[in-house]
CSV table of C-alpha atoms in Angstrom, one decimal:
chain,number,residue,atom,x,y,z
A,28,MET,CA,89.0,103.5,72.4
A,29,ASN,CA,91.1,101.5,74.8
A,30,ARG,CA,94.7,102.2,73.9
A,31,THR,CA,97.4,99.7,74.8
A,32,ALA,CA,99.7,100.4,77.7
A,33,PRO,CA,103.1,102.0,76.9
A,34,ALA,CA,106.2,99.7,76.5
A,35,ALA,CA,107.7,100.8,79.8
A,36,PHE,CA,104.4,100.0,81.5
A,37,ARG,CA,104.3,96.5,80.0
A,38,ARG,CA,107.9,95.8,81.0
A,39,ARG,CA,107.4,96.7,84.6
A,40,MET,CA,104.4,94.4,84.8
A,41,ILE,CA,106.8,91.5,84.9
A,42,MET,CA,108.5,91.1,88.3
A,43,ALA,CA,111.5,89.0,89.0
A,44,GLY,CA,112.9,87.1,92.0
A,45,SER,CA,110.9,87.5,95.2
A,46,LEU,CA,109.0,90.5,94.0
A,47,THR,CA,105.3,90.2,95.1
A,48,ALA,CA,103.3,89.0,92.1
A,49,VAL,CA,101.2,91.8,90.7
A,50,ALA,CA,98.6,90.9,88.0
A,51,ALA,CA,97.4,93.3,85.4
A,52,LEU,CA,94.9,95.8,86.7
A,53,ALA,CA,91.6,94.2,87.4
A,54,PHE,CA,88.5,96.2,86.4
A,55,THR,CA,84.9,96.4,87.1
A,56,GLY,CA,82.6,98.0,84.6
A,57,CYS,CA,80.6,101.2,84.9
A,58,ALA,CA,81.5,102.1,88.5
A,59,SER,CA,81.3,105.8,89.4
A,60,ALA,CA,84.4,108.0,89.8
A,61,GLY,CA,84.5,109.8,93.1
A,62,SER,CA,81.2,111.1,94.5
A,63,GLY,CA,80.3,113.0,91.4
A,64,GLY,CA,80.2,110.3,88.8
A,65,SER,CA,82.6,109.3,86.0
A,66,PRO,CA,84.6,112.0,84.2
A,67,ASP,CA,83.0,112.9,80.9
A,68,ALA,CA,84.8,111.1,78.1
A,69,ALA,CA,83.0,113.2,75.5
A,70,GLY,CA,84.5,116.5,76.7
A,71,ASP,CA,86.7,118.5,74.4
A,72,GLY,CA,90.4,118.3,74.6
A,73,PRO,CA,92.8,115.7,76.1
A,74,ILE,CA,92.2,113.9,79.4
A,75,GLY,CA,93.7,116.0,82.2
A,76,VAL,CA,95.5,114.4,85.1
A,77,SER,CA,97.3,116.1,88.0
A,78,LEU,CA,100.3,114.3,89.7
A,79,ILE,CA,100.9,115.8,93.1
A,80,VAL,CA,103.9,114.4,95.0
A,81,LYS,CA,105.4,115.1,98.4
A,82,THR,CA,108.6,116.7,97.3
A,83,THR,CA,111.1,116.8,94.4
A,84,THR,CA,114.2,116.4,96.7
A,85,ASN,CA,113.6,112.6,97.0
A,86,PRO,CA,114.6,110.5,93.9
A,87,PHE,CA,111.5,108.3,94.6
A,88,PHE,CA,109.2,111.1,93.6
A,89,VAL,CA,111.4,112.2,90.7
A,90,ALA,CA,111.1,108.7,89.3
A,91,MET,CA,107.3,108.8,89.9
A,92,GLN,CA,107.1,112.0,87.9
A,93,GLU,CA,109.2,110.5,85.0
A,94,GLY,CA,106.9,107.4,84.9
A,95,ALA,CA,103.8,109.5,84.8
A,96,GLU,CA,105.2,111.7,82.1
A,97,THR,CA,106.1,108.7,79.9
A,98,ALA,CA,102.7,107.1,80.3
A,99,ALA,CA,100.9,110.4,79.7
A,100,GLU,CA,102.9,111.0,76.5
A,101,ASP,CA,102.1,107.5,75.2
A,102,LEU,CA,98.4,107.8,76.0
A,103,GLY,CA,97.9,111.4,74.9
A,104,VAL,CA,97.0,112.5,78.5
A,105,GLU,CA,97.6,116.1,79.6
A,106,LEU,CA,99.7,115.8,82.8
A,107,THR,CA,100.1,118.7,85.3
A,108,PHE,CA,102.8,118.2,87.9
A,109,ALA,CA,103.0,119.7,91.4
A,110,ALA,CA,105.0,119.0,94.5
A,111,GLY,CA,105.3,120.1,98.1
A,112,LYS,CA,108.2,122.4,99.0
A,113,GLU,CA,109.4,119.7,101.5
A,114,ASP,CA,108.1,116.5,102.9
A,115,GLY,CA,105.1,117.4,105.1
A,116,ASP,CA,104.1,120.5,103.1
A,117,GLU,CA,100.4,120.2,103.1
A,118,ASP,CA,99.5,123.7,102.0
A,119,THR,CA,101.1,123.5,98.6
A,120,GLN,CA,99.4,120.2,97.9
A,121,ILE,CA,96.0,121.5,98.9
A,122,GLN,CA,96.5,124.4,96.4
A,123,ALA,CA,97.4,121.9,93.7
A,124,VAL,CA,94.3,119.9,94.4
A,125,GLU,CA,92.2,123.1,94.1
A,126,ASN,CA,93.9,123.9,90.8
A,127,ALA,CA,93.1,120.4,89.4
A,128,ILE,CA,89.4,121.0,90.3
A,129,SER,CA,89.4,124.4,88.6
A,130,LYS,CA,91.0,123.0,85.5
A,131,GLY,CA,88.4,120.3,85.2
A,132,ASP,CA,90.9,117.4,85.3
A,133,ALA,CA,89.6,113.9,85.1
A,134,GLY,CA,91.6,112.7,88.0
A,135,ILE,CA,94.4,113.3,90.5
A,136,LEU,CA,97.3,111.1,91.5
A,137,ILE,CA,98.8,112.1,94.8
A,138,THR,CA,101.3,111.1,97.5
A,139,PRO,CA,99.6,112.9,100.4
A,140,ASN,CA,101.8,114.9,102.7
A,141,GLY,CA,99.4,114.6,105.7
A,142,PRO,CA,95.8,114.4,106.9
A,143,ALA,CA,95.1,118.1,106.2
A,144,VAL,CA,95.3,117.4,102.4
A,145,GLU,CA,92.4,114.9,102.7
A,146,ASP,CA,89.6,117.4,103.0
A,147,ALA,CA,90.7,118.9,99.7
A,148,LEU,CA,90.7,115.4,98.1
A,149,VAL,CA,87.1,114.8,99.3
A,150,LYS,CA,86.2,118.1,97.6
A,151,ALA,CA,87.9,116.9,94.4
A,152,ARG,CA,85.9,113.6,94.5
A,153,ASP,CA,82.7,115.6,95.1
A,154,ALA,CA,83.5,117.6,92.0
A,155,GLY,CA,83.7,114.4,90.0
A,156,LEU,CA,87.5,113.8,89.8
A,157,TYR,CA,88.8,110.3,90.3
A,158,VAL,CA,91.4,110.4,93.0
A,159,ILE,CA,94.2,107.8,93.3
A,160,ALA,CA,96.7,107.9,96.2
A,161,LEU,CA,100.2,106.7,95.3
A,162,ASP,CA,102.6,105.1,97.8
A,163,THR,CA,100.9,106.6,100.9
A,164,PRO,CA,97.4,105.5,101.8
A,165,PRO,CA,95.4,108.4,103.4
A,166,ALA,CA,94.2,108.2,107.0
A,167,ASP,CA,90.6,108.7,105.7
A,168,PRO,CA,89.9,106.0,103.1
A,169,GLU,CA,87.0,108.0,101.8
A,170,SER,CA,89.3,110.8,100.6
A,171,VAL,CA,90.4,108.7,97.7
A,172,ASP,CA,88.9,106.2,95.3
A,173,ILE,CA,91.8,103.7,95.4
A,174,THR,CA,95.5,103.6,96.5
A,175,PHE,CA,98.3,102.1,94.4
A,176,ALA,CA,101.1,101.4,96.8
A,177,THR,CA,103.8,99.2,98.2
A,178,ASP,CA,102.7,96.9,101.0
A,179,ASN,CA,104.7,99.1,103.5
A,180,PHE,CA,104.1,96.8,106.5
A,181,LEU,CA,105.5,93.9,104.4
A,182,ALA,CA,108.4,96.0,103.3
A,183,GLY,CA,109.3,96.7,106.9
A,184,GLN,CA,108.8,93.0,107.8
A,185,GLU,CA,111.3,91.9,105.1
A,186,ILE,CA,114.1,94.1,106.4
A,187,GLY,CA,113.2,93.1,110.0
A,188,ARG,CA,113.4,89.4,109.3
A,189,TRP,CA,116.7,89.9,107.5
A,190,THR,CA,118.1,91.9,110.4
A,191,ALA,CA,117.0,89.2,112.9
A,192,ALA,CA,118.7,86.5,110.9
A,193,LYS,CA,121.8,88.6,110.3
A,194,LEU,CA,122.3,89.2,114.0
A,195,GLY,CA,122.4,85.4,114.6
A,196,GLY,CA,121.3,85.7,118.3
A,197,GLU,CA,123.4,88.8,119.1
A,198,LYS,CA,121.8,91.5,121.2
A,199,ALA,CA,120.1,94.1,119.0
A,200,THR,CA,120.6,97.7,120.2
A,201,ILE,CA,118.2,99.4,117.9
A,202,ALA,CA,117.9,103.0,116.6
A,203,LEU,CA,114.7,103.9,114.7
A,204,VAL,CA,114.9,106.7,112.2
A,205,ASP,CA,111.3,107.5,111.3
A,206,LEU,CA,109.7,110.1,109.1
A,207,PHE,CA,107.8,112.4,111.4
A,208,ASP,CA,107.2,113.0,115.1
A,209,ASP,CA,104.5,115.6,114.8
A,210,LYS,CA,102.0,113.8,112.6
A,211,VAL,CA,100.8,110.3,111.8
A,212,VAL,CA,101.3,109.1,108.2
A,213,SER,CA,100.6,105.5,107.3
A,214,VAL,CA,103.8,104.8,105.4
A,215,ASP,CA,105.8,106.0,108.4
A,216,VAL,CA,104.0,103.8,110.9
A,217,ASN,CA,103.6,100.7,108.7
A,218,ARG,CA,107.3,100.5,107.8
A,219,ASP,CA,108.5,101.1,111.4
A,220,GLN,CA,106.0,98.6,112.9
A,221,GLY,CA,106.6,96.1,110.1
A,222,PHE,CA,110.3,96.2,110.8
A,223,LEU,CA,109.8,95.5,114.5
A,224,ASP,CA,107.2,92.8,113.7
A,225,GLY,CA,109.7,91.2,111.3
A,226,MET,CA,112.3,91.3,114.1
A,227,GLY,CA,109.9,89.3,116.3
A,228,ILE,CA,109.3,92.2,118.7
A,229,ASP,CA,105.8,92.6,120.2
A,230,LEU,CA,104.0,95.6,119.0
A,231,ALA,CA,102.0,97.6,121.5
A,232,ASP,CA,99.7,99.6,119.2
A,233,PRO,CA,100.5,98.7,115.5
A,234,ALA,CA,99.1,102.1,114.5
A,235,ALA,CA,101.6,104.1,116.6
A,236,ASN,CA,105.4,104.4,116.6
A,237,GLY,CA,107.5,104.4,119.7
A,238,ASP,CA,105.2,102.7,122.3
A,239,GLU,CA,106.9,99.3,122.3
A,240,GLU,CA,108.7,97.9,125.4
A,241,PRO,CA,112.2,99.4,125.3
A,242,THR,CA,113.8,96.1,126.2
A,243,GLY,CA,112.8,92.4,125.7
A,244,SER,CA,113.3,89.6,123.3
A,245,TYR,CA,113.3,89.4,119.5
A,246,SER,CA,113.2,86.2,117.5
A,247,GLY,CA,116.9,85.6,118.0
A,248,GLY,CA,117.8,87.1,121.3
A,249,ASP,CA,117.5,90.2,123.4
A,250,TYR,CA,116.9,93.7,122.2
A,251,GLU,CA,117.0,97.3,123.4
A,252,ILE,CA,115.3,100.1,121.6
A,253,VAL,CA,117.3,103.3,122.1
A,254,GLY,CA,114.6,105.5,120.7
A,255,ASN,CA,112.7,107.0,117.7
A,256,GLU,CA,113.8,110.1,116.0
A,257,ALA,CA,112.3,111.9,113.0
A,258,SER,CA,114.3,112.6,109.8
A,259,GLN,CA,111.7,114.2,107.5
A,260,GLY,CA,112.8,111.6,105.0
A,261,ALA,CA,115.9,113.6,104.2
A,262,GLU,CA,119.7,112.9,104.4
A,263,ASP,CA,120.4,115.8,106.7
A,264,GLY,CA,117.5,114.8,108.9
A,265,GLY,CA,118.8,111.2,109.0
A,266,ARG,CA,122.2,112.4,110.1
A,267,THR,CA,120.8,114.6,112.9
A,268,ALA,CA,118.5,111.8,114.1
A,269,ALA,CA,121.4,109.3,114.2
A,270,GLU,CA,123.6,111.8,116.1
A,271,THR,CA,120.8,112.2,118.7
A,272,LEU,CA,120.4,108.5,119.1
A,273,LEU,CA,124.1,107.9,119.3
A,274,SER,CA,124.3,110.5,122.1
A,275,LYS,CA,121.8,108.3,124.0
A,276,ASN,CA,123.7,105.0,123.4
A,277,PRO,CA,127.0,104.6,121.5
A,278,ASP,CA,126.5,100.9,121.4
A,279,ILE,CA,123.8,100.9,118.7
A,280,ASN,CA,124.3,98.1,116.2
A,281,VAL,CA,121.0,98.2,114.3
A,282,VAL,CA,119.6,101.2,112.5
A,283,TYR,CA,116.2,101.1,110.8
A,284,THR,CA,115.5,104.1,108.5
A,285,ILE,CA,112.3,105.2,106.8
A,286,ASN,CA,114.0,105.6,103.4
A,287,GLU,CA,117.4,105.6,101.8
A,288,PRO,CA,118.1,109.3,102.0
A,289,ALA,CA,117.7,109.0,105.7
A,290,ALA,CA,119.9,105.9,105.7
A,291,TYR,CA,122.7,107.7,104.0
A,292,GLY,CA,122.6,110.5,106.6
A,293,ALA,CA,122.4,108.1,109.5
A,294,TYR,CA,125.4,106.1,108.2
A,295,GLU,CA,127.5,109.3,107.9
A,296,ALA,CA,126.7,110.1,111.5
A,297,PHE,CA,128.0,106.7,112.6
A,298,LYS,CA,131.0,106.9,110.3
A,299,ALA,CA,131.9,110.3,111.8
A,300,ALA,CA,131.6,108.7,115.3
A,301,GLY,CA,133.8,105.8,114.3
A,302,ALA,CA,131.0,103.4,115.0
A,303,THR,CA,130.4,101.5,111.7
A,304,ASP,CA,132.0,98.2,112.7
A,305,ASP,CA,129.3,95.5,112.7
A,306,LEU,CA,126.7,98.2,112.1
A,307,ILE,CA,123.5,97.0,110.4
A,308,VAL,CA,121.6,99.7,108.5
A,309,VAL,CA,118.3,98.7,106.8
A,310,SER,CA,115.9,100.8,104.8
A,311,VAL,CA,113.1,100.9,102.2
A,312,ASP,CA,113.1,102.3,98.7
A,313,GLY,CA,115.3,100.4,96.3
A,314,GLY,CA,116.3,103.3,94.1
A,315,CYS,CA,119.4,102.8,92.0
A,316,ALA,CA,121.5,104.9,94.4
A,317,GLY,CA,120.2,102.8,97.3
A,318,VAL,CA,121.0,99.5,95.5
A,319,ASP,CA,124.5,100.9,95.0
A,320,ALA,CA,124.7,101.7,98.7
A,321,VAL,CA,123.8,98.1,99.4
A,322,ALA,CA,126.5,96.9,97.0
A,323,GLU,CA,129.0,99.2,98.8
A,324,GLY,CA,128.0,97.9,102.3
A,325,ILE,CA,126.5,101.2,103.5
A,326,ILE,CA,123.1,99.7,103.7
A,327,GLY,CA,122.8,96.0,104.6
A,328,ALA,CA,119.4,95.4,103.0
A,329,THR,CA,116.6,97.4,101.5
A,330,SER,CA,113.1,96.7,100.5
A,331,GLN,CA,112.7,97.7,96.9
A,332,GLN,CA,109.4,99.4,95.8
A,333,TYR,CA,108.3,100.6,92.4
A,334,PRO,CA,107.3,104.3,92.1
A,335,VAL,CA,107.5,104.3,88.3
A,336,LYS,CA,104.9,101.5,88.1
A,337,MET,CA,102.6,103.3,90.6
A,338,ALA,CA,102.6,106.4,88.4
A,339,GLU,CA,102.2,104.5,85.1
A,340,LEU,CA,99.4,102.4,86.5
A,341,GLY,CA,97.7,105.6,87.9
A,342,VAL,CA,97.8,107.4,84.5
A,343,GLN,CA,96.6,104.3,82.7
A,344,ALA,CA,93.7,103.8,85.2
A,345,ILE,CA,92.3,107.3,84.8
A,346,PHE,CA,92.7,107.1,81.0
A,347,ASP,CA,90.8,103.8,80.9
A,348,LEU,CA,88.1,105.2,83.2
A,349,VAL,CA,87.4,108.1,80.9
A,350,GLU,CA,87.6,105.9,77.7
A,351,THR,CA,85.7,102.8,78.9
A,352,GLY,CA,84.1,103.6,82.3
A,353,GLU,CA,86.2,100.8,83.9
A,354,VAL,CA,87.8,101.3,87.3
A,355,PRO,CA,90.7,99.5,89.1
A,356,GLU,CA,90.1,97.1,92.0
A,357,ASN,CA,92.1,96.5,95.1
A,358,SER,CA,94.4,93.5,95.2
A,359,GLU,CA,92.8,90.4,96.7
A,360,GLY,CA,92.7,90.5,100.5
A,361,LEU,CA,94.0,94.1,100.7
A,362,ASP,CA,92.4,97.5,100.9
A,363,PHE,CA,94.8,98.9,98.2
A,364,PHE,CA,96.4,97.8,94.9
A,365,ASN,CA,99.7,96.2,95.7
A,366,THR,CA,102.5,97.3,93.4
A,367,GLY,CA,105.1,94.9,94.8
A,368,VAL,CA,108.2,94.7,96.9
A,369,ALA,CA,111.5,92.8,96.9
A,370,LEU,CA,114.3,92.5,99.5
A,371,VAL,CA,117.6,93.6,98.0
A,372,THR,CA,120.8,92.4,99.7
A,373,ASP,CA,124.2,90.9,98.8
A,374,ASP,CA,124.2,89.1,102.2
A,375,ALA,CA,121.4,86.6,101.8
A,376,GLN,CA,120.1,85.0,105.0
A,377,ASP,CA,118.6,81.5,105.4
A,378,GLY,CA,114.8,81.6,105.3
A,379,VAL,CA,114.6,85.1,104.0
A,380,GLU,CA,113.9,85.4,100.3
A,381,SER,CA,115.9,88.1,98.5
A,382,ILE,CA,117.4,89.3,95.3
A,383,ASP,CA,121.0,90.5,95.0
A,384,THR,CA,122.1,94.0,93.9
A,385,ALA,CA,122.7,92.9,90.3
A,386,GLU,CA,119.1,91.8,89.9
A,387,GLY,CA,117.9,94.8,92.0
A,388,GLY,CA,119.9,97.1,89.7
A,389,GLU,CA,118.1,95.8,86.7
A,390,ILE,CA,114.7,97.0,88.0
A,391,CYS,CA,115.7,100.0,90.2
A,392,TRP,CA,114.7,103.6,89.5
A,393,GLY,CA,116.3,107.0,89.8
């Protein structure tokens, strides 16, 4: 039986404004799940799926959990939820993967906290589980069957292009508030490098943060990169990172942040320093709180992504795999399934497609 998708799932398949067009999941018949073959649809009991997220302190992952729970309830899937104690906690995620294997789940949905998790995912695939990465593509593509994610490089490019246009030729003195400084995670690198590329700054190694020329020219004028600081994707980390960067150069006028919690913290640091005049803060997430921060002028622009959709699509894909043997395909020209992105700002710039906060608020999450 191929049950229809839940109502929330169908609603989110329709994207507005400049949201990247996302077609319904494409399928190919009778492909294997993981290295061990398709999950057994004839087994007793409901289909088991484990959702393993990075942390529950970020509204992005809370929304992802809620989306998965709604889809699982509508489809009759038994959902198990687990999360790292903090962003970067690999050990807790590894244990959750081991638990999913022991329970005999049909599949795993995971936002991996780092490369150490990937060996466990390979083990899950070898055991016959279908593994879908959400939001964060793994470093080893063989550790998952497919990734459902935002095009994070594009998300960075969008806020970079907007920033360059907003500056109008003014010198850009840039602070980069990243995720980590002790490990390489694709979402961290792709957003940072996409932002700089969107600004028109030459990238040294697109697979590494922090190796660009510290001074030079962007598409509208001159730039200076003050530095890169890690935030762990958290508000307090964003504030500490911004304080460190301000101590190096009090003339910063552009702040890139890995996500909106880091953006809130960074803004508070600049506010405490009396340095918010003409400050441009940009970010990626598009949660409802982030859209409100754009409306309030705390964040100038954010690239909105869709964690609820990622989770709903993931649950649906594993359900369909068990019921019909069909598996999802990557989006055309990409090595993942693109769940869409839209730039949200109330300060539209010529040549940069965007939606305003009213429209972003209609499709936000959290």
